[in-house]
Coordinates of C-alpha atoms in Angstrom, one line a residue:
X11 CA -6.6 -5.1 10.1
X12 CA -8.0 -3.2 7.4
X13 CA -6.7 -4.9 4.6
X14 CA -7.6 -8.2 6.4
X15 CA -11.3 -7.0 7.0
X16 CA -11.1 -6.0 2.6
X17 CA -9.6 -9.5 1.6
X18 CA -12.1 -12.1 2.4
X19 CA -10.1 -14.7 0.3
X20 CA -7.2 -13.8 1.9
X21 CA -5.3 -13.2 -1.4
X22 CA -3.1 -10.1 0.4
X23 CA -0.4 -10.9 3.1
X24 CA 0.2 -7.4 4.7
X25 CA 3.7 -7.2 6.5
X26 CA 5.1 -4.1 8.7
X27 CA 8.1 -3.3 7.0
X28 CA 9.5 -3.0 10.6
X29 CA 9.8 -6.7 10.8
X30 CA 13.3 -7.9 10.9
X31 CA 14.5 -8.3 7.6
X32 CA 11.3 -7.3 5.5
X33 CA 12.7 -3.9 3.3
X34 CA 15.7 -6.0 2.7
X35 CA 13.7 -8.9 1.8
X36 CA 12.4 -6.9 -1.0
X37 CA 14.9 -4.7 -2.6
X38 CA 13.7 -2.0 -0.5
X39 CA 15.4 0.6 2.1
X40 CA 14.0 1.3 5.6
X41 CA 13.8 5.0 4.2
X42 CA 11.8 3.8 1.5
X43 CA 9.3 2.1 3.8
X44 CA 9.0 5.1 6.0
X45 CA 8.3 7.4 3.1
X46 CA 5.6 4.6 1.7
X47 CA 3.0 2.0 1.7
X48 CA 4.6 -0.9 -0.9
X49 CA 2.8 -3.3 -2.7
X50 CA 4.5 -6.0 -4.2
X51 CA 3.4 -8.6 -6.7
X52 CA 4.5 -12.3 -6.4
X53 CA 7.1 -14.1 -8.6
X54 CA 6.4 -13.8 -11.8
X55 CA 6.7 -10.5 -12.3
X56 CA 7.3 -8.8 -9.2
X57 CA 6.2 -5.9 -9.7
X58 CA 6.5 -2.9 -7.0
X59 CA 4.1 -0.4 -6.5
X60 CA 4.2 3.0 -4.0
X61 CA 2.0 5.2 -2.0
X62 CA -2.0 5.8 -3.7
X63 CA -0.8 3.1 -6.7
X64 CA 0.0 0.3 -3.9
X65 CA -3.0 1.3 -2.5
X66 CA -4.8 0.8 -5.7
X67 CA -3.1 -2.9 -6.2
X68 CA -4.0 -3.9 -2.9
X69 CA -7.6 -3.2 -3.3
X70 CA -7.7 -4.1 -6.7
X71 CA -6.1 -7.4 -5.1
X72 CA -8.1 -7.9 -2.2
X73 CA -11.5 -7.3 -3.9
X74 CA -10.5 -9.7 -7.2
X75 CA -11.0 -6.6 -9.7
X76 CA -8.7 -4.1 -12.0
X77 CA -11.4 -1.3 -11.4
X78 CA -8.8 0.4 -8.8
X79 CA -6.0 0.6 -10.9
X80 CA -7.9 1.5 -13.5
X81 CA -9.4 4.4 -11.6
X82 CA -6.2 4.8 -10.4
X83 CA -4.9 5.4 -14.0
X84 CA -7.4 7.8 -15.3
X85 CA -5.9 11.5 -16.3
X86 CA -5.6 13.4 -13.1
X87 CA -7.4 10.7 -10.8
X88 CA -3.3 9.3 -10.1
X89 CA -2.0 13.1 -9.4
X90 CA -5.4 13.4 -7.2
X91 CA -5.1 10.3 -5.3
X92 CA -0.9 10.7 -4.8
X93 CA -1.6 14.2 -3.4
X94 CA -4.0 12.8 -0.5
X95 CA -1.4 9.7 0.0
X96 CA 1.2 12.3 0.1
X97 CA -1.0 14.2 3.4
X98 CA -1.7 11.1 4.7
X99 CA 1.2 9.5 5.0
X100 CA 3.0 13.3 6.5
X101 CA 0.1 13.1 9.1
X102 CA 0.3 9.3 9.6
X103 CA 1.1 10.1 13.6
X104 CA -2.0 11.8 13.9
X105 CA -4.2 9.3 12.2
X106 CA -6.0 6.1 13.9
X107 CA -3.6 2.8 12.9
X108 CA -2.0 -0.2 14.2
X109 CA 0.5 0.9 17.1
X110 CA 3.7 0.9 16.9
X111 CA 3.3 0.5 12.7
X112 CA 1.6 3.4 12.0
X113 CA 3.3 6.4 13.7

């Protein structure tokens, strides 16, 4: 809903990777997903993007500008943002979200 409420132009399509099929879909593992946020670029290119840096493109994404990945990108700003990413996503459970996705 977030994401959605972020991306007036709807230029995002946000998918739980616990729909049938979806890790597969894109080269990824169910581990992979439950370790993660992924962000993945359309054809060409395809790019796949992780944790704070997935975060980053879908913002970046959603609000038509590179200012998040290039915020994301400055010295120590990356290491910074992966480190809340990597609390958040350990304390995910705990955290408001969409149930069942985000527990």
């Amino acid at each position: 809903r977030l994401v959605q409420a972020l991306d007036r132009r709807r230029r995002v399509t946000a998918v739980p990777f616990q729909q049938p099929g979806t890790p597969e879909a894109h080269g990824l593992t169910r581990a992979q997903c439950e370790a993660a946020a992924w962000a993945i670029t359309p054809e060409p290119g395809r790019e796949r993007h992780r944790g704070a840096g997935a975060i980053a493109v879908v913002l970046a994404v959603a609000w038509g500008t590179a200012l998040p990945i290039r915020f994301y990108r400055l010295p120590g700003v990356q290491r910074i943002q992966d480190a809340i990413y990597a609390w958040v996503a350990r304390n995910r459970g705990r955290l408001p979200g969409d149930v069942p996705y985000c527990i």
